[in-house]
């Protein structure tokens, strides 16, 4: 089914908003929008000060959705995120006070500074889109997206994210430093006002939910589906890999390539979409063997070798 021009215009407006705030990061912005349209979560890993938080704030403001930010640290409790039941003397019953997770877009800043107990509170949030407090389950607003940031350099007071949680992030993105010319433009542009403060919403969460439904209808041929699954299965069979990508990764990969094609204005998926997104969808889901980590191997190198070995389908038609 051909794509709706109005939908493409909405996505283009959101992208323009983000690019006006975060200069020189068009591809990273496209990856973030890919996860949004595919209904996934994003882990942004990079050194401090590269614009991670500003990017998420700009996205929230562009969509005019509810936005909450949690600054993770070692003493934050699970109830600080999910909410807590408080006894109300006048009504003589416990009343649920929702936590910051009851929102459309949740930013968990420096998520690896939270303890494993607190991180585990996000597992149900990320998978079931709900929280359970005192035996009662509460559904999150729809749509919901978790964006988490972490610093890969400073390891004091940090906790490694468990594999089960990493597997729930659709994409892992790095921002990187801007080039000299972009950094100059950024410094000059922010002398008077923050660009994020001047943003105007260009859509709403109801429209975002409609876009997510349209993305699900993007066509992917049987040949391209087999190619995607061959790539995922190869991560489980490679000699350097101890733990490969899960079936959840296959589902996330499928949703992501559809959204990526949608952002390119196509109603069908190409093998190039799979090759482009593979490092961002699969790398953080792969655990290498200890002997491989000691050498020159890392997940990106292994994925490149996998993509070089698997035959790309020639026919991708309907």
Short mmCIF file of N, CA and C in Angstrom, two decimals, residues 20-196:
data_model
loop_
_atom_site.label_atom_id
_atom_site.label_comp_id
_atom_site.label_asym_id
_atom_site.label_seq_id
_atom_site.Cartn_x
_atom_site.Cartn_y
_atom_site.Cartn_z
N UNK A 20 17.36 20.97 13.90
CA UNK A 20 17.60 22.37 14.21
C UNK A 20 18.21 22.53 15.61
N UNK A 21 18.07 21.49 16.44
CA UNK A 21 18.62 21.54 17.80
C UNK A 21 19.94 20.78 17.92
N UNK A 22 19.99 19.62 17.30
CA UNK A 22 21.18 18.77 17.37
C UNK A 22 21.84 18.80 16.00
N UNK A 23 22.86 19.62 15.87
CA UNK A 23 23.48 19.84 14.56
C UNK A 23 24.43 18.71 14.20
N UNK A 24 24.44 18.38 12.90
CA UNK A 24 25.39 17.42 12.38
C UNK A 24 25.14 15.98 12.76
N UNK A 25 23.94 15.65 13.24
CA UNK A 25 23.64 14.29 13.67
C UNK A 25 22.39 13.74 12.97
N UNK A 26 22.32 13.95 11.67
CA UNK A 26 21.13 13.54 10.91
C UNK A 26 20.91 12.04 10.98
N UNK A 27 21.99 11.25 10.85
CA UNK A 27 21.82 9.80 10.86
C UNK A 27 21.38 9.30 12.23
N UNK A 28 21.97 9.84 13.30
CA UNK A 28 21.58 9.44 14.64
C UNK A 28 20.12 9.80 14.91
N UNK A 29 19.69 10.95 14.40
CA UNK A 29 18.28 11.36 14.53
C UNK A 29 17.38 10.38 13.78
N UNK A 30 17.82 9.95 12.62
CA UNK A 30 17.03 8.98 11.86
C UNK A 30 16.91 7.66 12.62
N UNK A 31 17.97 7.24 13.29
CA UNK A 31 17.91 6.01 14.07
C UNK A 31 16.93 6.16 15.23
N UNK A 32 16.94 7.32 15.89
CA UNK A 32 16.01 7.55 16.99
C UNK A 32 14.56 7.50 16.50
N UNK A 33 14.29 8.12 15.35
CA UNK A 33 12.94 8.09 14.79
C UNK A 33 12.56 6.69 14.33
N UNK A 34 13.55 5.92 13.89
CA UNK A 34 13.29 4.53 13.52
C UNK A 34 12.74 3.76 14.71
N UNK A 35 13.40 3.90 15.86
CA UNK A 35 12.92 3.21 17.06
C UNK A 35 11.55 3.71 17.49
N UNK A 36 11.32 5.02 17.39
CA UNK A 36 10.02 5.58 17.77
C UNK A 36 8.90 4.99 16.92
N UNK A 37 9.08 5.01 15.60
CA UNK A 37 8.04 4.52 14.69
C UNK A 37 7.87 3.01 14.78
N UNK A 38 8.92 2.31 15.19
CA UNK A 38 8.83 0.86 15.32
C UNK A 38 8.32 0.44 16.69
N UNK A 39 8.11 1.40 17.59
CA UNK A 39 7.60 1.09 18.92
C UNK A 39 8.65 0.50 19.85
N UNK A 40 9.92 0.84 19.62
CA UNK A 40 11.00 0.29 20.42
C UNK A 40 11.61 1.29 21.37
N UNK A 41 12.60 0.81 22.12
CA UNK A 41 13.33 1.63 23.08
C UNK A 41 14.76 1.83 22.59
N UNK A 42 15.41 2.88 23.10
CA UNK A 42 16.75 3.25 22.61
C UNK A 42 17.70 3.43 23.78
N UNK A 43 18.90 2.88 23.61
CA UNK A 43 20.00 3.11 24.55
C UNK A 43 21.04 3.97 23.83
N UNK A 44 21.32 5.16 24.38
CA UNK A 44 22.30 6.06 23.79
C UNK A 44 23.54 6.05 24.68
N UNK A 45 24.63 5.54 24.15
CA UNK A 45 25.86 5.42 24.93
C UNK A 45 26.93 6.34 24.35
N UNK A 46 27.41 7.26 25.18
CA UNK A 46 28.49 8.14 24.75
C UNK A 46 28.99 8.94 25.93
N UNK A 47 30.08 9.66 25.71
CA UNK A 47 30.69 10.47 26.76
C UNK A 47 29.76 11.64 27.09
N UNK A 48 29.91 12.26 28.27
CA UNK A 48 29.04 13.37 28.65
C UNK A 48 29.18 14.56 27.71
N UNK A 49 28.08 15.28 27.54
CA UNK A 49 28.11 16.54 26.81
C UNK A 49 27.99 16.44 25.31
N UNK A 50 27.56 15.29 24.79
CA UNK A 50 27.45 15.14 23.34
C UNK A 50 26.02 15.35 22.83
N UNK A 51 25.11 15.75 23.70
CA UNK A 51 23.76 16.09 23.25
C UNK A 51 22.73 15.00 23.42
N UNK A 52 23.01 13.99 24.21
CA UNK A 52 22.08 12.87 24.37
C UNK A 52 20.75 13.33 24.97
N UNK A 53 20.84 14.03 26.10
CA UNK A 53 19.63 14.48 26.78
C UNK A 53 18.88 15.52 25.96
N UNK A 54 19.61 16.42 25.32
CA UNK A 54 18.96 17.45 24.50
C UNK A 54 18.19 16.84 23.34
N UNK A 55 18.72 15.78 22.78
CA UNK A 55 18.04 15.10 21.66
C UNK A 55 16.69 14.54 22.11
N UNK A 56 16.67 13.90 23.27
CA UNK A 56 15.42 13.31 23.77
C UNK A 56 14.42 14.41 24.15
N UNK A 57 14.89 15.49 24.75
CA UNK A 57 14.01 16.60 25.10
C UNK A 57 13.39 17.22 23.84
N UNK A 58 14.21 17.34 22.79
CA UNK A 58 13.70 17.90 21.53
C UNK A 58 12.65 16.99 20.92
N UNK A 59 12.85 15.68 21.00
CA UNK A 59 11.86 14.73 20.47
C UNK A 59 10.54 14.85 21.23
N UNK A 60 10.63 14.90 22.56
CA UNK A 60 9.41 15.00 23.37
C UNK A 60 8.64 16.27 23.06
N UNK A 61 9.35 17.38 22.92
CA UNK A 61 8.68 18.65 22.65
C UNK A 61 8.07 18.66 21.25
N UNK A 62 8.74 18.03 20.29
CA UNK A 62 8.21 17.99 18.92
C UNK A 62 6.91 17.22 18.84
N UNK A 63 6.75 16.20 19.70
CA UNK A 63 5.56 15.35 19.67
C UNK A 63 4.48 15.83 20.62
N UNK A 64 4.80 16.81 21.48
CA UNK A 64 3.81 17.36 22.43
C UNK A 64 3.24 16.26 23.32
N UNK A 65 4.10 15.30 23.68
CA UNK A 65 3.65 14.23 24.55
C UNK A 65 4.13 14.44 25.97
N UNK A 66 3.64 13.62 26.87
CA UNK A 66 4.10 13.68 28.26
C UNK A 66 5.54 13.20 28.32
N UNK A 67 6.36 13.92 29.07
CA UNK A 67 7.79 13.62 29.14
C UNK A 67 8.24 13.68 30.59
N UNK A 68 8.99 12.66 31.00
CA UNK A 68 9.56 12.63 32.34
C UNK A 68 11.02 12.22 32.24
N UNK A 69 11.81 12.75 33.16
CA UNK A 69 13.24 12.45 33.21
C UNK A 69 13.60 11.92 34.58
N UNK A 70 14.33 10.80 34.62
CA UNK A 70 14.80 10.22 35.87
C UNK A 70 16.31 10.23 35.85
N UNK A 71 16.92 10.88 36.84
CA UNK A 71 18.37 10.87 36.97
C UNK A 71 18.76 9.67 37.82
N UNK A 72 19.32 8.67 37.20
CA UNK A 72 19.63 7.43 37.91
C UNK A 72 20.90 7.61 38.76
N UNK A 73 20.88 7.03 39.94
CA UNK A 73 22.03 7.03 40.83
C UNK A 73 21.91 5.81 41.74
N UNK A 74 22.96 5.45 42.48
CA UNK A 74 22.94 4.20 43.24
C UNK A 74 21.86 4.11 44.32
N UNK A 75 21.33 5.23 44.80
CA UNK A 75 20.33 5.15 45.88
C UNK A 75 18.90 5.29 45.37
N UNK A 76 18.69 5.32 44.07
CA UNK A 76 17.32 5.39 43.55
C UNK A 76 16.66 4.03 43.72
N UNK A 77 15.39 4.02 44.13
CA UNK A 77 14.65 2.79 44.40
C UNK A 77 13.71 2.46 43.24
N UNK A 78 13.32 1.19 43.11
CA UNK A 78 12.35 0.83 42.06
C UNK A 78 11.06 1.64 42.15
N UNK A 79 10.59 1.90 43.38
CA UNK A 79 9.34 2.66 43.56
C UNK A 79 9.49 4.11 43.12
N UNK A 80 10.74 4.62 43.08
CA UNK A 80 10.96 5.98 42.59
C UNK A 80 10.67 6.09 41.11
N UNK A 81 10.63 4.96 40.42
CA UNK A 81 10.35 4.93 38.99
C UNK A 81 8.92 4.48 38.71
N UNK A 82 8.52 3.38 39.35
CA UNK A 82 7.22 2.80 39.04
C UNK A 82 6.07 3.46 39.77
N UNK A 83 6.32 4.00 40.95
CA UNK A 83 5.26 4.56 41.77
C UNK A 83 5.09 3.75 43.05
N UNK A 84 4.24 4.22 43.94
CA UNK A 84 4.08 3.57 45.24
C UNK A 84 2.64 3.76 45.73
N UNK A 85 2.18 2.81 46.51
CA UNK A 85 0.85 2.91 47.15
C UNK A 85 1.01 3.56 48.51
N UNK A 86 0.26 4.62 48.76
CA UNK A 86 0.33 5.38 50.01
C UNK A 86 -1.02 5.30 50.72
N UNK A 87 -0.97 5.06 52.02
CA UNK A 87 -2.22 4.95 52.78
C UNK A 87 -2.84 6.33 52.95
N UNK A 88 -4.13 6.43 52.58
CA UNK A 88 -4.87 7.69 52.69
C UNK A 88 -5.80 7.60 53.90
N UNK A 89 -5.46 8.30 54.99
CA UNK A 89 -6.27 8.16 56.23
C UNK A 89 -7.73 8.56 56.06
N UNK A 90 -7.99 9.60 55.27
CA UNK A 90 -9.36 10.07 55.13
C UNK A 90 -10.23 9.03 54.43
N UNK A 91 -9.68 8.41 53.40
CA UNK A 91 -10.44 7.39 52.66
C UNK A 91 -10.23 5.99 53.23
N UNK A 92 -9.27 5.86 54.15
CA UNK A 92 -8.97 4.58 54.80
C UNK A 92 -8.66 3.48 53.78
N UNK A 93 -7.83 3.83 52.85
CA UNK A 93 -7.38 2.84 51.87
C UNK A 93 -6.07 3.32 51.26
N UNK A 94 -5.38 2.37 50.58
CA UNK A 94 -4.14 2.71 49.91
C UNK A 94 -4.45 3.29 48.52
N UNK A 95 -3.77 4.38 48.21
CA UNK A 95 -3.95 5.05 46.93
C UNK A 95 -2.63 4.99 46.15
N UNK A 96 -2.72 4.60 44.90
CA UNK A 96 -1.52 4.48 44.07
C UNK A 96 -1.08 5.85 43.57
N UNK A 97 0.17 6.19 43.86
CA UNK A 97 0.77 7.42 43.35
C UNK A 97 1.70 7.04 42.20
N UNK A 98 1.32 7.34 40.97
CA UNK A 98 2.14 6.91 39.82
C UNK A 98 3.53 7.53 39.86
N UNK A 99 4.50 6.77 39.41
CA UNK A 99 5.86 7.26 39.29
C UNK A 99 6.07 7.92 37.94
N UNK A 100 7.29 8.38 37.67
CA UNK A 100 7.57 9.07 36.40
C UNK A 100 7.43 8.18 35.18
N UNK A 101 7.34 6.86 35.37
CA UNK A 101 7.21 5.96 34.23
C UNK A 101 5.86 6.12 33.54
N UNK A 102 4.88 6.69 34.24
CA UNK A 102 3.56 6.88 33.65
C UNK A 102 3.58 8.10 32.72
N UNK A 103 4.18 7.93 31.58
CA UNK A 103 4.36 9.01 30.63
C UNK A 103 4.49 8.42 29.23
N UNK A 104 4.58 9.28 28.24
CA UNK A 104 4.78 8.81 26.86
C UNK A 104 6.25 8.59 26.54
N UNK A 105 7.09 9.49 27.04
CA UNK A 105 8.52 9.40 26.76
C UNK A 105 9.28 9.54 28.07
N UNK A 106 9.96 8.47 28.46
CA UNK A 106 10.73 8.45 29.70
C UNK A 106 12.21 8.45 29.39
N UNK A 107 12.93 9.41 29.95
CA UNK A 107 14.39 9.46 29.82
C UNK A 107 15.01 8.98 31.11
N UNK A 108 15.72 7.84 31.04
CA UNK A 108 16.47 7.32 32.18
C UNK A 108 17.93 7.72 31.97
N UNK A 109 18.30 8.83 32.58
CA UNK A 109 19.63 9.39 32.36
C UNK A 109 20.66 8.62 33.20
N UNK A 110 21.78 8.26 32.56
CA UNK A 110 22.84 7.47 33.20
C UNK A 110 22.26 6.23 33.87
N UNK A 111 21.59 5.43 33.09
CA UNK A 111 20.87 4.26 33.61
C UNK A 111 21.81 3.28 34.29
N UNK A 112 23.07 3.22 33.87
CA UNK A 112 23.99 2.26 34.48
C UNK A 112 24.47 2.68 35.87
N UNK A 113 24.00 3.84 36.37
CA UNK A 113 24.30 4.22 37.75
C UNK A 113 23.25 3.69 38.72
N UNK A 114 22.13 3.22 38.20
CA UNK A 114 21.11 2.61 39.06
C UNK A 114 21.52 1.18 39.38
N UNK A 115 21.13 0.72 40.56
CA UNK A 115 21.46 -0.65 40.96
C UNK A 115 20.69 -1.65 40.11
N UNK A 116 21.14 -2.89 40.14
CA UNK A 116 20.48 -3.94 39.36
C UNK A 116 19.03 -4.13 39.79
N UNK A 117 18.74 -3.92 41.09
CA UNK A 117 17.36 -4.05 41.57
C UNK A 117 16.45 -3.01 40.93
N UNK A 118 16.95 -1.78 40.81
CA UNK A 118 16.15 -0.73 40.18
C UNK A 118 16.05 -0.95 38.69
N UNK A 119 17.15 -1.37 38.06
CA UNK A 119 17.10 -1.65 36.63
C UNK A 119 16.09 -2.74 36.31
N UNK A 120 15.96 -3.73 37.20
CA UNK A 120 15.02 -4.82 36.96
C UNK A 120 13.58 -4.33 36.98
N UNK A 121 13.33 -3.19 37.65
CA UNK A 121 11.97 -2.63 37.67
C UNK A 121 11.55 -2.16 36.29
N UNK A 122 12.52 -1.94 35.41
CA UNK A 122 12.21 -1.47 34.07
C UNK A 122 11.92 -2.62 33.10
N UNK A 123 12.17 -3.86 33.49
CA UNK A 123 11.97 -4.98 32.57
C UNK A 123 10.51 -5.12 32.16
N UNK A 124 9.61 -5.09 33.13
CA UNK A 124 8.18 -5.17 32.82
C UNK A 124 7.75 -3.95 32.02
N UNK A 125 8.29 -2.79 32.39
CA UNK A 125 7.95 -1.55 31.70
C UNK A 125 8.29 -1.65 30.21
N UNK A 126 9.47 -2.17 29.90
CA UNK A 126 9.95 -2.21 28.53
C UNK A 126 9.25 -3.27 27.69
N UNK A 127 8.87 -4.37 28.32
CA UNK A 127 8.30 -5.47 27.56
C UNK A 127 6.77 -5.43 27.53
N UNK A 128 6.15 -5.33 28.71
CA UNK A 128 4.69 -5.39 28.79
C UNK A 128 4.01 -4.03 28.75
N UNK A 129 4.82 -2.94 28.82
CA UNK A 129 4.26 -1.59 28.87
C UNK A 129 3.29 -1.45 30.04
N UNK A 130 3.72 -1.96 31.20
CA UNK A 130 2.89 -1.87 32.40
C UNK A 130 3.79 -1.94 33.62
N UNK A 131 3.23 -1.58 34.78
CA UNK A 131 3.93 -1.74 36.05
C UNK A 131 2.99 -2.45 37.02
N UNK A 132 3.57 -3.26 37.89
CA UNK A 132 2.79 -3.96 38.90
C UNK A 132 3.25 -3.51 40.27
N UNK A 133 2.34 -2.92 41.02
CA UNK A 133 2.62 -2.42 42.37
C UNK A 133 1.62 -3.02 43.34
N UNK A 134 2.12 -3.69 44.36
CA UNK A 134 1.26 -4.34 45.37
C UNK A 134 0.24 -5.27 44.72
N UNK A 135 0.69 -5.98 43.70
CA UNK A 135 -0.16 -6.98 43.06
C UNK A 135 -1.15 -6.44 42.06
N UNK A 136 -1.16 -5.13 41.84
CA UNK A 136 -2.08 -4.51 40.88
C UNK A 136 -1.27 -4.03 39.68
N UNK A 137 -1.72 -4.36 38.47
CA UNK A 137 -1.02 -3.99 37.24
C UNK A 137 -1.65 -2.75 36.63
N UNK A 138 -0.82 -1.78 36.31
CA UNK A 138 -1.26 -0.53 35.71
C UNK A 138 -0.63 -0.39 34.33
N UNK A 139 -1.45 -0.12 33.32
CA UNK A 139 -0.96 0.04 31.96
C UNK A 139 -0.35 1.43 31.78
N UNK A 140 0.70 1.50 30.97
CA UNK A 140 1.34 2.77 30.66
C UNK A 140 0.58 3.49 29.56
N UNK A 141 0.75 4.80 29.46
CA UNK A 141 0.14 5.52 28.34
C UNK A 141 0.65 4.97 27.01
N UNK A 142 -0.17 5.10 25.99
CA UNK A 142 0.22 4.63 24.65
C UNK A 142 0.23 5.82 23.69
N UNK A 143 1.29 5.95 22.90
CA UNK A 143 2.49 5.10 22.88
C UNK A 143 3.46 5.45 24.00
N UNK A 144 4.34 4.49 24.31
CA UNK A 144 5.36 4.69 25.33
C UNK A 144 6.72 4.34 24.76
N UNK A 145 7.73 5.13 25.13
CA UNK A 145 9.10 4.88 24.67
C UNK A 145 10.06 5.20 25.80
N UNK A 146 10.99 4.29 26.05
CA UNK A 146 12.06 4.52 27.03
C UNK A 146 13.34 4.84 26.28
N UNK A 147 13.93 5.98 26.61
CA UNK A 147 15.24 6.36 26.09
C UNK A 147 16.19 6.42 27.27
N UNK A 148 17.25 5.64 27.21
CA UNK A 148 18.22 5.59 28.30
C UNK A 148 19.58 6.04 27.80
N UNK A 149 20.33 6.70 28.67
CA UNK A 149 21.69 7.11 28.34
C UNK A 149 22.65 6.46 29.32
N UNK A 150 23.87 6.23 28.87
CA UNK A 150 24.90 5.76 29.77
C UNK A 150 26.27 6.23 29.30
N UNK A 151 27.17 6.39 30.26
CA UNK A 151 28.53 6.86 30.01
C UNK A 151 29.45 5.65 29.95
N UNK A 152 30.14 5.39 28.83
CA UNK A 152 30.97 4.19 28.73
C UNK A 152 32.37 4.36 29.32
N UNK A 153 32.71 5.56 29.80
CA UNK A 153 34.07 5.83 30.26
C UNK A 153 34.20 5.70 31.77
N UNK A 154 33.34 6.38 32.51
CA UNK A 154 33.44 6.41 33.97
C UNK A 154 32.77 5.18 34.56
N UNK A 155 33.56 4.27 35.14
CA UNK A 155 33.01 3.02 35.66
C UNK A 155 32.79 3.04 37.17
N UNK A 156 33.21 4.10 37.87
CA UNK A 156 32.98 4.17 39.31
C UNK A 156 31.51 4.42 39.60
N UNK A 157 30.94 3.58 40.45
CA UNK A 157 29.54 3.75 40.82
C UNK A 157 28.57 3.36 39.72
N UNK A 158 29.01 2.52 38.80
CA UNK A 158 28.13 2.08 37.72
C UNK A 158 27.91 0.58 37.80
N UNK A 159 26.83 0.13 37.18
CA UNK A 159 26.47 -1.28 37.17
C UNK A 159 26.20 -1.69 35.72
N UNK A 160 26.77 -2.80 35.33
CA UNK A 160 26.54 -3.27 33.97
C UNK A 160 25.07 -3.63 33.77
N UNK A 161 24.52 -3.25 32.63
CA UNK A 161 23.14 -3.62 32.33
C UNK A 161 23.08 -5.12 32.08
N UNK A 162 22.14 -5.83 32.69
CA UNK A 162 22.02 -7.27 32.45
C UNK A 162 21.60 -7.55 31.01
N UNK A 163 21.97 -8.74 30.54
CA UNK A 163 21.67 -9.11 29.16
C UNK A 163 20.18 -9.05 28.86
N UNK A 164 19.35 -9.42 29.84
CA UNK A 164 17.89 -9.41 29.64
C UNK A 164 17.38 -8.00 29.38
N UNK A 165 18.04 -7.02 30.00
CA UNK A 165 17.60 -5.63 29.78
C UNK A 165 18.16 -5.09 28.47
N UNK A 166 19.41 -5.39 28.17
CA UNK A 166 19.98 -4.96 26.90
C UNK A 166 19.16 -5.48 25.73
N UNK A 167 18.65 -6.70 25.88
CA UNK A 167 17.88 -7.33 24.80
C UNK A 167 16.56 -6.62 24.56
N UNK A 168 16.12 -5.81 25.51
CA UNK A 168 14.86 -5.09 25.37
C UNK A 168 15.04 -3.73 24.70
N UNK A 169 16.26 -3.31 24.49
CA UNK A 169 16.51 -2.08 23.74
C UNK A 169 16.57 -2.41 22.26
N UNK A 170 15.70 -1.81 21.47
CA UNK A 170 15.67 -2.08 20.04
C UNK A 170 16.97 -1.65 19.38
N UNK A 171 17.45 -0.45 19.72
CA UNK A 171 18.65 0.10 19.11
C UNK A 171 19.60 0.63 20.17
N UNK A 172 20.88 0.52 19.87
CA UNK A 172 21.90 1.18 20.68
C UNK A 172 22.63 2.17 19.78
N UNK A 173 22.68 3.44 20.21
CA UNK A 173 23.20 4.52 19.38
C UNK A 173 24.36 5.20 20.11
N UNK A 174 25.33 5.66 19.34
CA UNK A 174 26.37 6.55 19.89
C UNK A 174 26.29 7.87 19.15
N UNK A 175 26.56 8.96 19.85
CA UNK A 175 26.45 10.29 19.27
C UNK A 175 27.76 10.76 18.63
N UNK A 176 28.85 10.68 19.38
CA UNK A 176 30.14 11.13 18.87
C UNK A 176 30.29 12.65 18.93
N UNK A 177 31.53 13.11 18.82
CA UNK A 177 31.80 14.54 18.84
C UNK A 177 31.44 15.17 17.49
N UNK A 178 31.02 16.43 17.50
CA UNK A 178 30.76 17.12 16.22
C UNK A 178 32.07 17.51 15.54
N UNK A 179 32.01 17.74 14.23
CA UNK A 179 33.19 18.24 13.54
C UNK A 179 33.38 19.71 13.87
N UNK A 180 34.51 20.27 13.44
CA UNK A 180 34.88 21.64 13.83
C UNK A 180 33.85 22.67 13.40
N UNK A 181 33.37 22.57 12.15
CA UNK A 181 32.43 23.56 11.63
C UNK A 181 31.08 23.46 12.34
N UNK A 182 30.63 22.23 12.60
CA UNK A 182 29.36 22.04 13.30
C UNK A 182 29.44 22.56 14.72
N UNK A 183 30.55 22.31 15.39
CA UNK A 183 30.70 22.79 16.77
C UNK A 183 30.72 24.31 16.83
N UNK A 184 31.29 24.94 15.82
CA UNK A 184 31.30 26.40 15.77
C UNK A 184 29.88 26.93 15.62
N UNK A 185 29.08 26.33 14.72
CA UNK A 185 27.70 26.74 14.54
C UNK A 185 26.90 26.55 15.83
N UNK A 186 27.18 25.45 16.52
CA UNK A 186 26.46 25.15 17.75
C UNK A 186 26.76 26.20 18.83
N UNK A 187 28.01 26.55 18.98
CA UNK A 187 28.40 27.54 19.99
C UNK A 187 27.77 28.90 19.69
N UNK A 188 27.79 29.31 18.43
CA UNK A 188 27.22 30.60 18.05
C UNK A 188 25.71 30.62 18.21
N UNK A 189 25.06 29.49 17.94
CA UNK A 189 23.60 29.44 17.99
C UNK A 189 23.06 29.46 19.41
N UNK A 190 23.87 29.06 20.40
CA UNK A 190 23.36 28.92 21.77
C UNK A 190 23.86 30.01 22.71
N UNK A 191 24.33 31.12 22.15
CA UNK A 191 24.80 32.21 23.00
C UNK A 191 23.65 32.92 23.72
N UNK A 192 22.49 32.99 23.07
CA UNK A 192 21.37 33.74 23.63
C UNK A 192 20.29 32.81 24.19
N UNK A 193 19.94 31.76 23.45
CA UNK A 193 18.83 30.89 23.86
C UNK A 193 19.13 29.46 23.45
N UNK A 194 18.59 28.51 24.22
CA UNK A 194 18.70 27.10 23.87
C UNK A 194 17.72 26.79 22.74
N UNK A 195 18.18 26.18 21.63
CA UNK A 195 17.27 25.87 20.52
C UNK A 195 16.07 25.03 20.94
N UNK A 196 16.26 24.13 21.93
CA UNK A 196 15.15 23.28 22.36
C UNK A 196 14.01 24.10 22.94
#
